[in-house]
PDB file of C-alpha atoms in Angstrom:
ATOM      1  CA  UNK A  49      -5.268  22.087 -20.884  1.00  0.00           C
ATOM      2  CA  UNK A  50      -5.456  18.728 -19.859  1.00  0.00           C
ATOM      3  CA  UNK A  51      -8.173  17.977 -17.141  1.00  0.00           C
ATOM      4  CA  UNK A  52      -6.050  15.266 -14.099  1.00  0.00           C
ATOM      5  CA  UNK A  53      -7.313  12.397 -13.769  1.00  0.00           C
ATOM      6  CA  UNK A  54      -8.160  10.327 -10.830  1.00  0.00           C
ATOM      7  CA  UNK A  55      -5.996   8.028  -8.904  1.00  0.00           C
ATOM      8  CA  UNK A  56      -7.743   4.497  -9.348  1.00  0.00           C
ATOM      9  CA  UNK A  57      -9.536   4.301  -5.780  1.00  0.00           C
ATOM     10  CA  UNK A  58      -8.052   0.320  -4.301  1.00  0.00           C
ATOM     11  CA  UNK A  59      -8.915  -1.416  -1.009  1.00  0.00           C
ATOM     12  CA  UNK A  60      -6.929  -3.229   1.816  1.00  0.00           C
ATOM     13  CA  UNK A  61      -7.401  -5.093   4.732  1.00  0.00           C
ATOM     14  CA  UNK A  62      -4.894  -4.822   6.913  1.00  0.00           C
ATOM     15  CA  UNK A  63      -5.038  -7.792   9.250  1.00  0.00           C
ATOM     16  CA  UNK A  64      -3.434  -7.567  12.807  1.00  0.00           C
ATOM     17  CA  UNK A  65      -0.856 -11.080  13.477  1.00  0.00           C
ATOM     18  CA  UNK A  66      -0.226 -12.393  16.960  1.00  0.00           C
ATOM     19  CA  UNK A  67       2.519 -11.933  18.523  1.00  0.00           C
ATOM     20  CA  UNK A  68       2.952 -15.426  19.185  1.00  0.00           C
ATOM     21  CA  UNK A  69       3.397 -15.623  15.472  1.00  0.00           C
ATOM     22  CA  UNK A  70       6.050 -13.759  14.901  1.00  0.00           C
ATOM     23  CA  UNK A  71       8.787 -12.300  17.359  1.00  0.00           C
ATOM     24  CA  UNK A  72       8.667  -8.699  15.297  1.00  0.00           C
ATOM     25  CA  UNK A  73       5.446  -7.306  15.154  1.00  0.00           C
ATOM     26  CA  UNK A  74       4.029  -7.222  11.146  1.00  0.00           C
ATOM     27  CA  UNK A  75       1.229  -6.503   9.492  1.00  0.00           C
ATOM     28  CA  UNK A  76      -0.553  -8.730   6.750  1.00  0.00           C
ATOM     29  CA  UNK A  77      -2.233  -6.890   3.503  1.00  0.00           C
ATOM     30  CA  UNK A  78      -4.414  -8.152   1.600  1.00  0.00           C
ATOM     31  CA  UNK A  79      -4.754  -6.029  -1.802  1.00  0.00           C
ATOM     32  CA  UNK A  80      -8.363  -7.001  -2.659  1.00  0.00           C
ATOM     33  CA  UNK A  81      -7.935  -6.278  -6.285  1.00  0.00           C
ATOM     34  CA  UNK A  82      -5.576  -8.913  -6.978  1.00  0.00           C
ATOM     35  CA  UNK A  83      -6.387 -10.556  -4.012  1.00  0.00           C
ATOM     36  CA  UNK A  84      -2.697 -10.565  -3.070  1.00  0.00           C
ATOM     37  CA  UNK A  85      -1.324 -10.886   0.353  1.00  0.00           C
ATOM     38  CA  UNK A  86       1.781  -9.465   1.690  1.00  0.00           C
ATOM     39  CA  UNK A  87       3.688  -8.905   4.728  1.00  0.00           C
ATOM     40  CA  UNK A  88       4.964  -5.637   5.737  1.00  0.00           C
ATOM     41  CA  UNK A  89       6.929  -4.785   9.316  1.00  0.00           C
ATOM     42  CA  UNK A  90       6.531  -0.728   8.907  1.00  0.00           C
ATOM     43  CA  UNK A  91       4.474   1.468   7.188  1.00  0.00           C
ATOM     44  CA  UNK A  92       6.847   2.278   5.218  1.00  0.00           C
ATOM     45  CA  UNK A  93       6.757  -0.535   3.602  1.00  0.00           C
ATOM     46  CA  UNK A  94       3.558  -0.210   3.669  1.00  0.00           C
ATOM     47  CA  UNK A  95       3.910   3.252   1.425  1.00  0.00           C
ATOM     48  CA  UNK A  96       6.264   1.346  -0.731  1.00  0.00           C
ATOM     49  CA  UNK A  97       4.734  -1.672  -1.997  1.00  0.00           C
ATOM     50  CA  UNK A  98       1.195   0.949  -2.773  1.00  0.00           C
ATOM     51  CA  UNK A  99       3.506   3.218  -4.738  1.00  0.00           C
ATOM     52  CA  UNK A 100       4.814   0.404  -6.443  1.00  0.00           C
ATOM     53  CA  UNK A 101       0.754  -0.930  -7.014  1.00  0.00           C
ATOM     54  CA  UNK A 102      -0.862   1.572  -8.373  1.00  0.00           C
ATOM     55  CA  UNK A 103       2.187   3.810  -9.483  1.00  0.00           C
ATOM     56  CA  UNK A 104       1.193   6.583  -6.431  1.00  0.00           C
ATOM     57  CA  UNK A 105       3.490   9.949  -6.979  1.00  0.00           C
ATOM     58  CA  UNK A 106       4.616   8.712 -10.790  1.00  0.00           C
ATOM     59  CA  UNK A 107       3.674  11.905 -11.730  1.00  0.00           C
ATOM     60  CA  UNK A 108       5.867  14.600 -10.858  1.00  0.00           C
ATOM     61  CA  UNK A 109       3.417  17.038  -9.923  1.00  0.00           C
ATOM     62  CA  UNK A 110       1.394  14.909  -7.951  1.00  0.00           C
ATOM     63  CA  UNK A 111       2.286  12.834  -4.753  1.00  0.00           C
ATOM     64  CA  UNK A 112       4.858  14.717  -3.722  1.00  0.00           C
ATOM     65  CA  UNK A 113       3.577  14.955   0.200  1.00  0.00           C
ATOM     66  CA  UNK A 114       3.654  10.921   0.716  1.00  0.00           C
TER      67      UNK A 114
END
């Protein structure tokens, strides 16, 4: 049997934005790695851009409690 591997480890900083900066509150990300930023309203968002990242719950026996 196969032994699982582990999920690539990634950081984030999540950076808070006025509100005079935007009427609907939103969260930047920064997704060190790539040094990418992104804006996200909800965390699920949030969820969905990771899972998209770093392929979180591709494997059907894993991630299935996100």
């Amino acid at each position: 049997m196969e032994e699982p591997t582990a999920v690539s480890s990634f950081v984030l900083r999540i950076h808070p934005i006025k509100e005079s900066e935007s009427a609907k509150q939103r969260m930047k990300v920064t997704y060190v790695q790539e040094n990418e930023e992104v804006f996200v309203y909800t965390f699920e968002e949030l969820v969905r851009y990771l899972k998209e990242k770093t392929k979180w719950g591709s494997d059907p026996m894993r991630g299935q409690n996100i």
